[in-house]
Short mmCIF file of C-alpha atoms in Angstrom, two decimals:
data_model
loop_
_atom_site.label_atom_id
_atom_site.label_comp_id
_atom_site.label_asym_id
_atom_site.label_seq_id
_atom_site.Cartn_x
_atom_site.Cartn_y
_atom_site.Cartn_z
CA UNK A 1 0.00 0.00 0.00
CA UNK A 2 1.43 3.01 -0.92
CA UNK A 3 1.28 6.71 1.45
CA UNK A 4 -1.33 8.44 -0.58
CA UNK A 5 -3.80 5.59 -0.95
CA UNK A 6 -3.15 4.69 3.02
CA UNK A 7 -4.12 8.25 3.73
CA UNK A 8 -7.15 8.25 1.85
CA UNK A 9 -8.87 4.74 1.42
CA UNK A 10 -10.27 5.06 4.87
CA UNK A 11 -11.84 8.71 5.08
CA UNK A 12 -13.35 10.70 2.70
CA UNK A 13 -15.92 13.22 1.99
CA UNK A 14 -18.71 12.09 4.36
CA UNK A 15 -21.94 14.91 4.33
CA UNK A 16 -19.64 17.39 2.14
CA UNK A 17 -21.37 20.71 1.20
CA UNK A 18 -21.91 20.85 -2.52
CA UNK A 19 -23.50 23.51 -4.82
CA UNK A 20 -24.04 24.81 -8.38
CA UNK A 21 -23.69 28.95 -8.19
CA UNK A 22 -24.86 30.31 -11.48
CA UNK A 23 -23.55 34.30 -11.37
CA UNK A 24 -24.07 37.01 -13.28
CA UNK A 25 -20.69 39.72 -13.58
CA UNK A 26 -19.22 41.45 -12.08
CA UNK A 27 -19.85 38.76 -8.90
CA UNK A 28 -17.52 38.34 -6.23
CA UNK A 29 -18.24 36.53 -2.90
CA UNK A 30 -15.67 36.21 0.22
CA UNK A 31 -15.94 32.76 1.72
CA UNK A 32 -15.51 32.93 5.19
CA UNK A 33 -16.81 29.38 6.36
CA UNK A 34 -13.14 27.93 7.62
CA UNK A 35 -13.62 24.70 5.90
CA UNK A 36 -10.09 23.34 6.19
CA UNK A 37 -10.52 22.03 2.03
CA UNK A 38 -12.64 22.91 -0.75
CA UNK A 39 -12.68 21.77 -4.46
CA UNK A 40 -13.92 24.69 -6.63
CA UNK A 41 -14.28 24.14 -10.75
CA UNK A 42 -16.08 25.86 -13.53
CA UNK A 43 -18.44 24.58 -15.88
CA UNK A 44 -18.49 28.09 -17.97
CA UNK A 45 -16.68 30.89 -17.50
CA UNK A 46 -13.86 31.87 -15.28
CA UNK A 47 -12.86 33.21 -11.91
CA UNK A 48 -10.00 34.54 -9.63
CA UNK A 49 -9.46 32.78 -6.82
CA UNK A 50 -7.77 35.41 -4.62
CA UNK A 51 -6.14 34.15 -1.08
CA UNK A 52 -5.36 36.74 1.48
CA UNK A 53 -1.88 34.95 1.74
CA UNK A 54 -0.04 33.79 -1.53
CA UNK A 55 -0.82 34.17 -5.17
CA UNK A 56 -3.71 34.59 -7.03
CA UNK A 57 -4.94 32.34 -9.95
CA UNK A 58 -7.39 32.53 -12.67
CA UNK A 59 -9.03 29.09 -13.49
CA UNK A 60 -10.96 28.25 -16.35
CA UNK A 61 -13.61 25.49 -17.54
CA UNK A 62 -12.16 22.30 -16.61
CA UNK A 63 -9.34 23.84 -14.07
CA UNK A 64 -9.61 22.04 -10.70
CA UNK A 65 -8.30 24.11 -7.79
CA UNK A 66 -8.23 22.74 -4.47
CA UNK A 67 -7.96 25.74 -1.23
CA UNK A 68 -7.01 24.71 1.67
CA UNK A 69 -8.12 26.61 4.64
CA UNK A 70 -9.02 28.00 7.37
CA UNK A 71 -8.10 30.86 6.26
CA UNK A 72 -10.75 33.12 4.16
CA UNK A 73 -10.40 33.87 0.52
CA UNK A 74 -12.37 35.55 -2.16
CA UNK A 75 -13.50 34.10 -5.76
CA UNK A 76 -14.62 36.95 -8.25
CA UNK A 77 -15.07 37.36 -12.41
CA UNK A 78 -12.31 39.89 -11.59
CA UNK A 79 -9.69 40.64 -9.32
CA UNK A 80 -10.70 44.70 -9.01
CA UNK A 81 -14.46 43.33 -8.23
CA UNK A 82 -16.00 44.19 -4.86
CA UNK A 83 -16.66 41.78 -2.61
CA UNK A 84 -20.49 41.71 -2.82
CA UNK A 85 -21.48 38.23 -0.94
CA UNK A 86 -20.02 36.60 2.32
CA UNK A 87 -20.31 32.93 2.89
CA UNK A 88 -20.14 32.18 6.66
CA UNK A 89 -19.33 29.19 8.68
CA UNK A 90 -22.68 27.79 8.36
CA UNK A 91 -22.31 28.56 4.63
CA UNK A 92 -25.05 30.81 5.26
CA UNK A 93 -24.91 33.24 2.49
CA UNK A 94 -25.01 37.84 3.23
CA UNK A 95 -24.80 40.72 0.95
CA UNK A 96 -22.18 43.49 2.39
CA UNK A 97 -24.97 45.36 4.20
CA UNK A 98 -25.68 41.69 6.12
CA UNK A 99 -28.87 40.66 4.41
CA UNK A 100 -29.27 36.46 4.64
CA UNK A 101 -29.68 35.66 0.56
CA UNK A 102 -29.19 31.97 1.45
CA UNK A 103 -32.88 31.47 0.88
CA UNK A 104 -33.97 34.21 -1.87
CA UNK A 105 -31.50 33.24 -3.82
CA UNK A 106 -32.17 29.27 -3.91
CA UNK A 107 -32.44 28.12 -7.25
CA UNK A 108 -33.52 24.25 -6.94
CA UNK A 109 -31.77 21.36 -5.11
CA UNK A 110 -28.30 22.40 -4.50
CA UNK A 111 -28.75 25.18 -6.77
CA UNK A 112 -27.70 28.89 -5.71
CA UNK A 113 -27.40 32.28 -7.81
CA UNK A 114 -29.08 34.58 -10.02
CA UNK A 115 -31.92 33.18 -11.96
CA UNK A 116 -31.83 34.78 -15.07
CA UNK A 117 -28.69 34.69 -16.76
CA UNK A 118 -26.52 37.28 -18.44
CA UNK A 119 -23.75 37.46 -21.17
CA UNK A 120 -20.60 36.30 -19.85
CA UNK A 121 -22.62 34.57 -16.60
CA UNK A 122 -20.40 32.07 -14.98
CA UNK A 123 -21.53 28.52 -13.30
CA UNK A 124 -19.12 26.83 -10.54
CA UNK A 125 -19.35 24.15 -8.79
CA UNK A 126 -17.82 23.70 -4.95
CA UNK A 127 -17.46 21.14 -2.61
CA UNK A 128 -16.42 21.83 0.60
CA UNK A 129 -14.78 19.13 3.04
CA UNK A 130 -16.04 19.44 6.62
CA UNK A 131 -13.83 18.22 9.14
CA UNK A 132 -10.04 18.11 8.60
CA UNK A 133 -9.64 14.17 9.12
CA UNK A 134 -11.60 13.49 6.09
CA UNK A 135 -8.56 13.21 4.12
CA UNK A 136 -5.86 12.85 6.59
CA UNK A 137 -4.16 15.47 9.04
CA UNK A 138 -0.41 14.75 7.23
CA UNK A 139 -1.39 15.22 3.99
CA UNK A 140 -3.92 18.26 4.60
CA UNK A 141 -1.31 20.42 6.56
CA UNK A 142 1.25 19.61 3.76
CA UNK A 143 -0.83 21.13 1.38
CA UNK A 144 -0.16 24.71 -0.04
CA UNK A 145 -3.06 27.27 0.01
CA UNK A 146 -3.97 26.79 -3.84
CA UNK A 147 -3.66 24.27 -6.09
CA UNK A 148 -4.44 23.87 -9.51
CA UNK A 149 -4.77 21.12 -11.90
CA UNK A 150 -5.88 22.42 -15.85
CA UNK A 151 -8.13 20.81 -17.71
CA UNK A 152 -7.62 17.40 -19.21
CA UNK A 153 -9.52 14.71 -20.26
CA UNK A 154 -9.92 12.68 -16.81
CA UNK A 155 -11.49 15.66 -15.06
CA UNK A 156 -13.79 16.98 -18.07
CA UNK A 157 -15.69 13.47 -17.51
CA UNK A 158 -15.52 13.79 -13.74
CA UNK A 159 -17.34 17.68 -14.11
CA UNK A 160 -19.43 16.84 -16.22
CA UNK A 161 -21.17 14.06 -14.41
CA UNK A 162 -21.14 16.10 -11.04
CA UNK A 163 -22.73 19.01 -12.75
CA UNK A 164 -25.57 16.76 -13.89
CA UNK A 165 -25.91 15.11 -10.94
CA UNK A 166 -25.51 17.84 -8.27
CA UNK A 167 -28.79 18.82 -9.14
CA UNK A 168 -30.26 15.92 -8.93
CA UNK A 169 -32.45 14.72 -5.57
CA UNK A 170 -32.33 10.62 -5.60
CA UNK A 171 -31.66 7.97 -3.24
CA UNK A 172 -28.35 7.91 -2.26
CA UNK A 173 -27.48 11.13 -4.27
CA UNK A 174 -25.49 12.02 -1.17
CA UNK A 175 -23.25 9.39 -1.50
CA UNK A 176 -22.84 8.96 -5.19
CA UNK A 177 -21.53 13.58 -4.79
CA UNK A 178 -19.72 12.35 -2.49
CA UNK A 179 -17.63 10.20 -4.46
CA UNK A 180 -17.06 11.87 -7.50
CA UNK A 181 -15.87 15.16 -5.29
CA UNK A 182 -13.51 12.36 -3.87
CA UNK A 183 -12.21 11.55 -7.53
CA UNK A 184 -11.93 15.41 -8.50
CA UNK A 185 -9.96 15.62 -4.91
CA UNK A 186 -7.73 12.73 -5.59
CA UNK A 187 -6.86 13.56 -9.15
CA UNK A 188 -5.02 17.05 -7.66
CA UNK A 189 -3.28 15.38 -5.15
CA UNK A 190 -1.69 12.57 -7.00
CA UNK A 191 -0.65 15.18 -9.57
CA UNK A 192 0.87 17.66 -6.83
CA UNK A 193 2.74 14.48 -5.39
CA UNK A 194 3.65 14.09 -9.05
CA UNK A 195 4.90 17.25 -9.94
CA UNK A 196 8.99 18.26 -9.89
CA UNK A 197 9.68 20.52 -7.17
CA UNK A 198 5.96 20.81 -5.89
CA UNK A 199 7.24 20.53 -1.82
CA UNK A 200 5.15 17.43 -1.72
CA UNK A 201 5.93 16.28 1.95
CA UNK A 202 9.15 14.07 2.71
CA UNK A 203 7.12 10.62 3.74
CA UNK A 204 5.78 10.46 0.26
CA UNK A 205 9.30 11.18 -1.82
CA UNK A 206 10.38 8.66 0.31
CA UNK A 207 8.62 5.80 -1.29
CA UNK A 208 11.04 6.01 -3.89
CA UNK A 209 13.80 4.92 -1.82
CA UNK A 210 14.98 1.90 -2.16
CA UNK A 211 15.45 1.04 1.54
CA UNK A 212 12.75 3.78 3.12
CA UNK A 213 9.94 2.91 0.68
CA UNK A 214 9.82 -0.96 1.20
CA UNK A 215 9.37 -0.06 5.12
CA UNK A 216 6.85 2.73 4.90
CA UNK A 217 4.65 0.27 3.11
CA UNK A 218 5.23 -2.28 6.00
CA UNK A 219 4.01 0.49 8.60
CA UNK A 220 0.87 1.45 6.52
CA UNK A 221 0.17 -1.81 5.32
CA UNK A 222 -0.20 -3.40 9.22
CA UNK A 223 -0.13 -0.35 11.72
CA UNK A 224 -1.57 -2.17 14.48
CA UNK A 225 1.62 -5.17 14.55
CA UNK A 226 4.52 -4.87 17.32
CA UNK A 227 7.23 -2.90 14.56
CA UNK A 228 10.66 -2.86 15.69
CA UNK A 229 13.43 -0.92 14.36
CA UNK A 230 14.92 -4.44 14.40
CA UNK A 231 11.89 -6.23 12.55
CA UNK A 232 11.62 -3.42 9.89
CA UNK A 233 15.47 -3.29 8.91
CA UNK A 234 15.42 -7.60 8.69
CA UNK A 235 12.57 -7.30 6.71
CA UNK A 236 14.24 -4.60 4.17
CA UNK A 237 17.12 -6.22 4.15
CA UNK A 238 19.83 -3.75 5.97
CA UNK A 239 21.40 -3.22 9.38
CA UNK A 240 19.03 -1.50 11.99
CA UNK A 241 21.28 1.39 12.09
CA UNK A 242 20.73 1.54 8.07
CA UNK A 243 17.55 1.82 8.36
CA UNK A 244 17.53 4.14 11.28
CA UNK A 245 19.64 6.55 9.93
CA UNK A 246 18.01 6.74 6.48
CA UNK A 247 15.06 6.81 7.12
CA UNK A 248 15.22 9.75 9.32
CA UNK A 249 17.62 11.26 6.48
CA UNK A 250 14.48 10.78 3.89
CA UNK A 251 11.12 11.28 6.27
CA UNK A 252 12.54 13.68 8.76
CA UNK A 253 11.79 11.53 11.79
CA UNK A 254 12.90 8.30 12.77
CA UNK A 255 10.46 5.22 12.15
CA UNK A 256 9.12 4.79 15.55
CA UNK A 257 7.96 8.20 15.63
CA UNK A 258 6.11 8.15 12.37
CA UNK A 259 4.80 5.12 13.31
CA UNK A 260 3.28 6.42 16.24
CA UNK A 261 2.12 9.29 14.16
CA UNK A 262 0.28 7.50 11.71
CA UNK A 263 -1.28 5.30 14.48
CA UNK A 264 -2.64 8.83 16.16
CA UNK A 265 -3.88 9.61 12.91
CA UNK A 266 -5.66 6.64 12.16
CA UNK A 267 -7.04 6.45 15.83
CA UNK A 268 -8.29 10.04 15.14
CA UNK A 269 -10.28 8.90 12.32
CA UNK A 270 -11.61 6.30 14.16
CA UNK A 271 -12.41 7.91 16.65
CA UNK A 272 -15.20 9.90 15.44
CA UNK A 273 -17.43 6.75 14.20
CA UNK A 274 -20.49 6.63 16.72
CA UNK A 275 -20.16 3.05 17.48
CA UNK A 276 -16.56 3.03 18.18
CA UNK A 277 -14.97 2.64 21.75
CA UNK A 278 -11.75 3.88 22.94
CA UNK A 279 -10.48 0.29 23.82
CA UNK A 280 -11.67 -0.90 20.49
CA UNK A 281 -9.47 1.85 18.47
CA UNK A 282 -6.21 1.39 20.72
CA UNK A 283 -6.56 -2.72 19.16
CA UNK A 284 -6.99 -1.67 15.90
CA UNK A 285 -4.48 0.59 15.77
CA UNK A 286 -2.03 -0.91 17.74
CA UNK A 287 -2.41 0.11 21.42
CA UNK A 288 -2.67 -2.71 24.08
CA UNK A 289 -5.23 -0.98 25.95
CA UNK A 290 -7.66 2.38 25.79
CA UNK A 291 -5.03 3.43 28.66
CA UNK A 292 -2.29 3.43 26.42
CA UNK A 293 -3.83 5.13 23.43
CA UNK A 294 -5.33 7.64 25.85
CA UNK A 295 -1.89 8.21 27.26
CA UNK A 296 -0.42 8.74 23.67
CA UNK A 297 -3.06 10.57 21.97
CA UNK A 298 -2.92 13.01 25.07
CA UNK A 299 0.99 13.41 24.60
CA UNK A 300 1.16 14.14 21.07
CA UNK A 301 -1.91 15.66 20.45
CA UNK A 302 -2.76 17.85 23.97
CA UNK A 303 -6.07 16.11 24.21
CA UNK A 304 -7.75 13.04 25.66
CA UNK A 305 -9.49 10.91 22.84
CA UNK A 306 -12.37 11.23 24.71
CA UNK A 307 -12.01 15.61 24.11
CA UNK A 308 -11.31 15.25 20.76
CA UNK A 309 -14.03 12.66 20.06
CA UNK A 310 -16.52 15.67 22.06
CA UNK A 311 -15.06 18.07 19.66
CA UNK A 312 -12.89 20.06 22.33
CA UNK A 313 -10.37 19.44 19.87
CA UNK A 314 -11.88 21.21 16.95
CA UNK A 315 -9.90 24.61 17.33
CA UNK A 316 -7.00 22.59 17.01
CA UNK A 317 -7.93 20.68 14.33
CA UNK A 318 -8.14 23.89 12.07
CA UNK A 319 -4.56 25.10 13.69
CA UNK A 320 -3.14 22.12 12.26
CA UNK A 321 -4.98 22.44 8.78
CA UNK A 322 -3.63 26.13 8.54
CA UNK A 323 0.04 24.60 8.79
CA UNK A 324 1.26 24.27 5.15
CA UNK A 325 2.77 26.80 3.54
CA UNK A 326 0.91 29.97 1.91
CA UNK A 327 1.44 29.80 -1.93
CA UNK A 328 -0.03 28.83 -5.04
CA UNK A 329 0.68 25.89 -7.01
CA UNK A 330 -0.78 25.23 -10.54
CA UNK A 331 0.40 21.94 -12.22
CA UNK A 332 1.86 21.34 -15.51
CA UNK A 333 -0.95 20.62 -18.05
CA UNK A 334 -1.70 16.94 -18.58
CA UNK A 335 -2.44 15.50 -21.20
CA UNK A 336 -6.26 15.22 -23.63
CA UNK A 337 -6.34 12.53 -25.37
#
């Protein structure tokens, strides 16, 4: 199993907010809602996306950006337009003077905007992620604020199915959005992994290693088994102090350590599934008791599982979202055909 696939076979987008907003220039709206991701393409037309913090970039039909947050950002026709719409946290939509135009401005299922539409009138699509864990803490704070995959042939299938279905109000529509944001999501992140000189994170370039890689896989593929620094180096086929030193070299902290890491994350996850226990996430994960995890969790992450599950944990959460660096990424074109 490799990093990116361990980080997101488990969670992913799980009640996401979706919506079709049809506007009319000159249109500019300042989302506010601290979502720590959102996926944002267009269907016609274009738009700036315009952090507060890095650069700004212009996407067109078929572009795929994906913003990391917390922090707020504005999307307009123009750069020079005036903010005329805030989205809040409870993507509640308000004009500048604070009128709600969540409601008068409902166009059908999922549907938001200006009915009639103009010359030059743009339609986007968002989806906005919910709670950080939904696509794993290590790769979401790794992130930079914006990127940007152009068009190709892959995603012009992908948008064009979620355009006709976000409208849509069937059984299981929920999950089937769901899914295809997922794709949209996972198609930018595998390209930004890709990409030469992108500052993907050091525990993915490390699966290229030849001695790093083959352990990495070990740790994701069975995080809950007894690793040694012993067991993982016999198993790779070099000294322990080999694989000690290297892979601290290549990840930036020595195996245990990610290994504990990973578990945290994992248990995090878990965590927030109504049926499960504490006890029954330490086994899974790798803990011989809910003591243990509790213990652990509480070290590295300054809260009890039990607080975190409660969401006393959520302020922190969005901290650690906010951690990657502010710039703006857009990826080499891919290829059409």
């Amino acid at each position: 199993m490799d990093t990116l696939t361990g980080l997101l076979e488990g969670p992913g987008a799980r009640g996401a907010f979706l919506q079709k907003s049809l506007l009319n220039p000159p249109w500019a709206m300042r989302i506010e809602d601290r979502a720590p991701l959102s996926v944002v393409t267009m269907v016609r037309g274009s738009a700036w996306l315009l952090p507060d913090a890095g650069e700004r970039v212009r996407i067109s039909p078929g572009d795929v950006a994906v913003v990391r947050g917390p922090e707020p950002y504005t999307v307009a026709d123009s750069p020079q337009t005036p903010v005329q719409i805030r989205v809040g946290p409870d993507q509640r939509c308000s004009t500048q003077a604070g009128e709600d135009v969540s409601d008068s401005m409902l166009l059908g299922v999922r549907t938001w905007g200006e009915g009639r539409q103009a010359e030059g009138s743009a339609v986007m699509l968002s989806g906005t992620y919910t709670a950080p864990t939904e696509i794993g803490r290590r790769l979401l704070g790794a992130l930079p604020t914006i990127v940007v995959r152009p068009a190709g042939a892959a995603d012009a299938a992908l948008i064009a199915l979620l355009a006709s279905e976000i409208s849509r109000d069937e059984p299981g529509q929920e999950i089937v959005l769901n899914r295809l944001l997922d794709l949209l999501l996972i198609g930018v992140l595998r390209a930004w992994l890709a990409a030469p000189g992108s500052g993907a994170p050091a525990w993915h370039r490390a699966q290229s290693d030849p001695v790093v890689g083959p352990a990495l896989r070990l740790l994701h593929e069975d995080p809950a088994y007894g690793w040694t620094v012993e067991e993982l180096a016999a198993r790779t086929g070099v000294s322990r102090a080999s694989l000690a030193r290297r892979f601290t070299e290549v990840v930036g902290e020595p195996p245990v350590a990610y290994l504990t890491g990973w578990r945290l994350a994992l248990a995090a996850d878990l965590l927030r599934e109504p049926d499960a226990t504490v006890a029954t996430v330490a086994r899974r994960v790798g803990y011989g008791s809910a003591f243990a995890l509790s213990a652990a969790f509480k070290r590295v992450r300054g809260v009890s599982p039990q607080q975190f599950r409660s969401g006393a944990a959520a302020a922190a959460g969005a901290a650690a979202a906010a951690c990657g660096p502010p710039r703006t990424v857009v990826l080499p074109e891919t290829e059409t055909a």
